XYZ file of C-alpha atoms in Angstrom:
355
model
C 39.009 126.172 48.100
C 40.172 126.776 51.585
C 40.137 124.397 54.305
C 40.824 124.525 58.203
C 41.198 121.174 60.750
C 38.693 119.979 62.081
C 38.614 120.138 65.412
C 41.828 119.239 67.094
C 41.984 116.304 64.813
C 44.943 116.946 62.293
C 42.413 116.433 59.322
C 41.068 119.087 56.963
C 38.307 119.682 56.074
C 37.005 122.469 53.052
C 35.037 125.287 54.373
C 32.094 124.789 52.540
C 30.772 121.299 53.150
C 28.290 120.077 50.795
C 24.934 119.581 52.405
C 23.462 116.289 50.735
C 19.783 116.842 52.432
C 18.570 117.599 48.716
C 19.559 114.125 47.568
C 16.654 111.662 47.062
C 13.170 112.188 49.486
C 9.873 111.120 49.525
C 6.977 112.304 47.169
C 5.681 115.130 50.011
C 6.016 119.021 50.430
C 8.965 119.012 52.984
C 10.786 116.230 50.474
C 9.935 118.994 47.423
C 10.720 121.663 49.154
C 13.957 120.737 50.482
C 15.139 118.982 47.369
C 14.186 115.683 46.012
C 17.330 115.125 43.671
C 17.408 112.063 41.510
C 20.876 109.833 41.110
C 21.891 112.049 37.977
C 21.394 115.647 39.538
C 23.063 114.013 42.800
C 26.063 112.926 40.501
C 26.400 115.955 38.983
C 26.650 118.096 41.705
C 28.923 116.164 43.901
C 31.239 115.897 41.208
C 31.194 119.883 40.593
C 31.785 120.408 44.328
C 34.480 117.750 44.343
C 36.104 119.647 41.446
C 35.627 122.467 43.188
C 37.922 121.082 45.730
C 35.244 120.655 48.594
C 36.295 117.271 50.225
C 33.543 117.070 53.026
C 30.382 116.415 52.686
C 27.454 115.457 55.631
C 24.467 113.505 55.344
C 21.712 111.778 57.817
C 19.867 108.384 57.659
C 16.899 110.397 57.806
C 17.325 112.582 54.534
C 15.198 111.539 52.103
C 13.746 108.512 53.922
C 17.614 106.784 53.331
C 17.670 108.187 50.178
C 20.098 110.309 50.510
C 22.613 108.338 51.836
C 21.690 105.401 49.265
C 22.362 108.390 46.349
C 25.571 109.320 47.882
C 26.694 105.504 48.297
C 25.886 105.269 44.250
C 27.612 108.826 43.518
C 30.693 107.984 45.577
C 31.884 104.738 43.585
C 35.361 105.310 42.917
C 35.910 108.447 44.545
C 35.065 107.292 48.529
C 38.531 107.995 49.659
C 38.465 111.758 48.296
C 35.905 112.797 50.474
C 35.738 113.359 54.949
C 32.345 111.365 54.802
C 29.651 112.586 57.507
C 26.333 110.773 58.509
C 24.118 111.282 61.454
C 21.694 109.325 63.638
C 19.197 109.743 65.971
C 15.460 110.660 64.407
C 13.465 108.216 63.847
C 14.360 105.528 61.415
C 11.079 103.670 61.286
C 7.489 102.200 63.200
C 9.575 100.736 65.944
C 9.441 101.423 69.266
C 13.482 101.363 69.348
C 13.938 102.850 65.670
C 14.112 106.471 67.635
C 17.162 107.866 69.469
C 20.837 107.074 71.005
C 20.430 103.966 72.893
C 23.115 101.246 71.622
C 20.547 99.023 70.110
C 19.796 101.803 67.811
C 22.790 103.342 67.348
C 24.565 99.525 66.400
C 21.320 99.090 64.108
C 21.600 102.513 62.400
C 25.387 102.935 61.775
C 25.161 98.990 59.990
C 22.275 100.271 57.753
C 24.192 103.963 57.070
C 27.358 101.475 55.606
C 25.082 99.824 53.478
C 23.653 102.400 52.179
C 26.486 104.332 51.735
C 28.747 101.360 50.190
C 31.382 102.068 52.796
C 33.042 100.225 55.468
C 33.447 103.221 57.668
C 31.900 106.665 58.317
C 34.748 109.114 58.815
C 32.304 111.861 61.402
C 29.707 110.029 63.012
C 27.225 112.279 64.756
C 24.153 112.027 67.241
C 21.353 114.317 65.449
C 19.980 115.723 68.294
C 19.938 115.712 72.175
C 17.981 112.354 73.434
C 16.268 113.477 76.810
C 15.922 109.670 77.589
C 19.111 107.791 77.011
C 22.062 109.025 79.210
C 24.763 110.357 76.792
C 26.887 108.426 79.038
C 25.664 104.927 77.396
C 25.777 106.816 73.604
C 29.731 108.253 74.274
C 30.492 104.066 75.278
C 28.843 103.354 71.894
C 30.484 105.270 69.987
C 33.861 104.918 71.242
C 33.041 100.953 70.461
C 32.293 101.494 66.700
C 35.348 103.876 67.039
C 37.831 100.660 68.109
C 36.040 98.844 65.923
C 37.188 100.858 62.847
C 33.383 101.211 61.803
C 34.011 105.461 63.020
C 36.870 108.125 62.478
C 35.912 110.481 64.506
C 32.376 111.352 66.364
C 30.907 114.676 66.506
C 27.189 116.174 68.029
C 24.165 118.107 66.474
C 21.760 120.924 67.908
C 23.325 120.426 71.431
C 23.327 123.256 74.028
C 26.570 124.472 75.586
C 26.413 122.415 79.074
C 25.018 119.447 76.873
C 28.341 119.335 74.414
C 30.785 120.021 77.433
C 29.486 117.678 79.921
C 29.858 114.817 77.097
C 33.244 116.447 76.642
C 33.932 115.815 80.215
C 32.640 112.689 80.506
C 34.840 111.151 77.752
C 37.737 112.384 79.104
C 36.803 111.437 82.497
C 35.789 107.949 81.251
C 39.240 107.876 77.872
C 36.279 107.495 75.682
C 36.163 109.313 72.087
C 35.018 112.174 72.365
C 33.459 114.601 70.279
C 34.966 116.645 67.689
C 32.890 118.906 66.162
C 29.170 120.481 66.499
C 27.111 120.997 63.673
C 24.544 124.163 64.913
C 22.577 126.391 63.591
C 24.597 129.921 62.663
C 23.305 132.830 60.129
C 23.338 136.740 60.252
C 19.119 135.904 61.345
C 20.312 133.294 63.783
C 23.083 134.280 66.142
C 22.132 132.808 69.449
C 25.560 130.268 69.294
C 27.100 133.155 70.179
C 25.639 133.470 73.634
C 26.957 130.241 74.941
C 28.074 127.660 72.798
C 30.490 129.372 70.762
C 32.710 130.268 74.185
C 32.406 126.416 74.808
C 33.470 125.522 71.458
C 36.672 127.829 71.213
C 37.274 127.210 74.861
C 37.062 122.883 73.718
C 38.732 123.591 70.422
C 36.040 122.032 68.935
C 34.597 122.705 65.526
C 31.694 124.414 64.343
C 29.884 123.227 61.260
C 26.738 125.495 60.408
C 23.778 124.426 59.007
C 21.206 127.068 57.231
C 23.985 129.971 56.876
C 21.203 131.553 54.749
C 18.301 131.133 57.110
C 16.732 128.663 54.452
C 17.074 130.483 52.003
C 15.907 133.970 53.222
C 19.346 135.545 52.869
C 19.482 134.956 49.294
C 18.029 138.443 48.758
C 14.619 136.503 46.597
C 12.875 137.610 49.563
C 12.009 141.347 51.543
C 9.237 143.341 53.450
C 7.478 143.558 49.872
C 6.531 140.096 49.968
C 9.065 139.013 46.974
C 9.494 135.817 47.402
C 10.919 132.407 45.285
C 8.081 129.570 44.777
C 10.651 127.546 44.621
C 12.766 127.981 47.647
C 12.385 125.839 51.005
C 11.648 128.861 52.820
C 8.613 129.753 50.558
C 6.690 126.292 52.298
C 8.455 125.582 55.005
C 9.397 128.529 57.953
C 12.342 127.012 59.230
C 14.440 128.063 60.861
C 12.304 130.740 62.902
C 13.343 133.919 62.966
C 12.556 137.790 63.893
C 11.366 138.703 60.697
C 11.548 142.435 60.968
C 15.315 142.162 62.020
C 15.820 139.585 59.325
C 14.295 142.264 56.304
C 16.517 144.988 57.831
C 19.718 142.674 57.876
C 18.394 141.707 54.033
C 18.651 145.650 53.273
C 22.328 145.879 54.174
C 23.058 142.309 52.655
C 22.074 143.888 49.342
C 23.727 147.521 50.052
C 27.079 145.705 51.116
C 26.443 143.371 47.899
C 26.313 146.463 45.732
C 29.322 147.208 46.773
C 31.388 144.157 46.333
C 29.395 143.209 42.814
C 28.203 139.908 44.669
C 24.691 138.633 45.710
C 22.921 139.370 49.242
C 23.560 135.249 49.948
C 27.732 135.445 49.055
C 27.927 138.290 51.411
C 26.028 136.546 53.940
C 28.216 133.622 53.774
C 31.450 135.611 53.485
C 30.581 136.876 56.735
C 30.001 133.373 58.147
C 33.441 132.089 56.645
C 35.094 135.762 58.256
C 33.882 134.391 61.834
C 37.054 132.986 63.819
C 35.409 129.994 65.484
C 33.907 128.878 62.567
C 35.401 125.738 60.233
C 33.201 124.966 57.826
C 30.030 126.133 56.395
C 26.956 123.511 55.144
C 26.035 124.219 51.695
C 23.004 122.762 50.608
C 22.571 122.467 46.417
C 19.678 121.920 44.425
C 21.442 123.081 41.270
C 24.723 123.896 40.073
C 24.472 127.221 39.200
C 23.531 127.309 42.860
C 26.923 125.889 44.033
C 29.055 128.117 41.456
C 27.316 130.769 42.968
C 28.002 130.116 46.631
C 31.690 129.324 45.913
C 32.120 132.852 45.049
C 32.125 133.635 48.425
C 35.122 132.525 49.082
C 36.419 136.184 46.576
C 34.893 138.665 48.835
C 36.680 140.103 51.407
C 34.699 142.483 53.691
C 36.314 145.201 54.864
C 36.221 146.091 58.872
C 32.689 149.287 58.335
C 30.946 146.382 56.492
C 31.061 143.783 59.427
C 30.886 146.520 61.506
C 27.511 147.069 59.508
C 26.618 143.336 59.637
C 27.108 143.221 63.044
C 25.020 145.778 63.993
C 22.120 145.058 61.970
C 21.955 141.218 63.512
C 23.091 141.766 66.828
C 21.189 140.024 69.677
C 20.756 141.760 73.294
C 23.244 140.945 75.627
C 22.660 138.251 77.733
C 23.177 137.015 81.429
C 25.679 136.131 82.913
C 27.634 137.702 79.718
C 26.814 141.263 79.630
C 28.172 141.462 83.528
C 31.662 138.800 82.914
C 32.429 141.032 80.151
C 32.559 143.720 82.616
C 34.441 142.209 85.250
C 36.936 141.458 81.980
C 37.160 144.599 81.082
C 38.127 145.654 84.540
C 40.630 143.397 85.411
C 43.052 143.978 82.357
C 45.471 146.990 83.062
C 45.749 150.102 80.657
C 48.547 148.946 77.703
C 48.114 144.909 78.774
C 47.407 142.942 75.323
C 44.963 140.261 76.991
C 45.095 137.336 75.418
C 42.349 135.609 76.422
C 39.357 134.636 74.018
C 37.731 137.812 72.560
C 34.020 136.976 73.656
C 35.537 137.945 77.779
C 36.218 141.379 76.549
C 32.164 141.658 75.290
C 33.797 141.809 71.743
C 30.839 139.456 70.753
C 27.281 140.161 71.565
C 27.138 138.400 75.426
């Protein structure tokens, strides 16, 4: 296993991070489709990705109706202090009019019920879920940095935030000596590159880390699917479309997945995450497991090692258009570095990255 610090913390965390959203769920087709895992699959595959030597692993109080996190709580006897612990808050909890969002009275109300559940006295990454258009994140950073003093919280981190939403918090808790966040956990895949417009800049420019969720597009990286209409009945993607994404781009980037695959004897979904892991501002990928073989699979990953034509390849076949104001700063970068100067700045102002 590798691992890389999260954040600007001084802690490590392992590059794959074990995605416990398959753990427990309700009786439904979202709960079936993303998972449903009973206490003994849950045990068993925590302790192969413990083994494995991943030592993070991220959860919500939504997953599985609580379930997830009650699972996890059950799983983690005896072995609590191996693992960087992550829960989130935010959705909705319940019928309540206040069981919803990142006001205190919620946020005091849902970290309390994530402990119990999780048989812990302290969450090591506490995130918000999602951005709350109604409570100013002002009140939420105050929150947090209470449960922080308290010794309830580690560290605090953010979900599905857009670039000015993560660095005005990060402004605001400096401006204020409040905790502030250390991570974002965002949505990043081959079919799904639109972090690297904005937020990706504000994250290396923060030194904050990047946690990605659905590095496979739910599943339709795994190469089970193409413009054929293969499929896998049993895959999240095969009921549920999420994430959206340009379909014919995503069957073309499938194509090369599986050429580039060929090449390195590994499956379309290793080379798609072996890409993720090869991107600089990335620390850890989410890994979500519905069976072992599943995990043993991913974890080969970590053996490829793409040479400079295949991401060159990659790259092409995902690229996004270039984007304002990028497309025209990377100009203006471009021009104001002499010939021979070895600019140092981040590589997304020389238009490196698509803009």
């Amino acid at each position: 296993m590798r691992y890389a610090q999260l954040g600007r913390t001084g802690t490590f965390v392992s590059r794959f991070c074990l995605g416990a959203m398959t753990f427990g769920g309700a009786d439904n087709p979202a709960g079936n489709a993303i998972g449903r895992l009973a206490q003994s699959e849950t045990d068993a595959i925590v302790g192969q990705a413990l083994d494995a030597g991943i030592n993070f692993i991220d959860t919500a109080d939504v997953y599985g109706g609580g379930g997830s996190e009650t699972l996890l709580g059950e799983t983690l006897k005896g072995r609590r202090h191996d693992v960087v612990l992550a829960t989130k808050f935010s959705a909705r909890t319940g019928a309540g009019v206040n069981q919803v969002g990142q006001s205190r009275l919620h946020l005091m109300d849902a970290l309390e019920q994530s402990l119990t559940r999780l048989q812990t006295d302290h969450i090591d990454l506490y995130q918000i879920h999602n951005f709350d258009p109604l409570t100013p994140i002002e009140l939420t950073l105050r929150a947090l940095d209470d449960v922080v003093r308290q010794g309830k919280v580690r560290y605090i981190g953010c979900s599905n935030l857009a670039a000015w939403q993560l660095t005005k918090a990060l402004g605001i808790s400096e401006r204020e000596r409040l905790a502030s966040f250390v991570s974002i956990q965002s949505y990043y895949s081959l079919a799904g590159r639109d972090v690297e417009a904005e937020l990706i800049p504000a994250v290396e420019d923060a030194g904050i880390g990047l946690l990605c969720w659905s590095p496979l597009a739910g599943g339709l990286l795994s190469g089970k699917f193409d413009r054929n209409g293969a499929t896998d009945a049993n895959s999240r993607r095969a009921k549920i479309q999420f994430p959206p994404v340009d379909e014919a781009q995503t069957f073309d980037i499938i194509d090369v997945l599986k050429t580039i695959g060929a090449k390195h004897e590994g499956s379309p979904a290793q080379i798609g995450l072996a890409w993720l892991l090869s991107r600089p501002a990335v620390t850890s990928v989410l890994v979500g497991i519905k069976r072992p073989e599943q995990l043993t699979d991913n974890l080969k990953a970590f053996e490829i090692v793409l040479a400079d034509d295949d991401l060159a390849r990659l790259d092409e076949v995902s690229r996004f258009p270039a984007r304002y104001p990028g497309w025209i700063q990377s100009y203006n970068a471009k021009g104001r570095v002499p010939q021979g100067y070895g600019f140092e700045g981040p590589s997304w102002a020389l238009g490196e990255r698509p803009a």
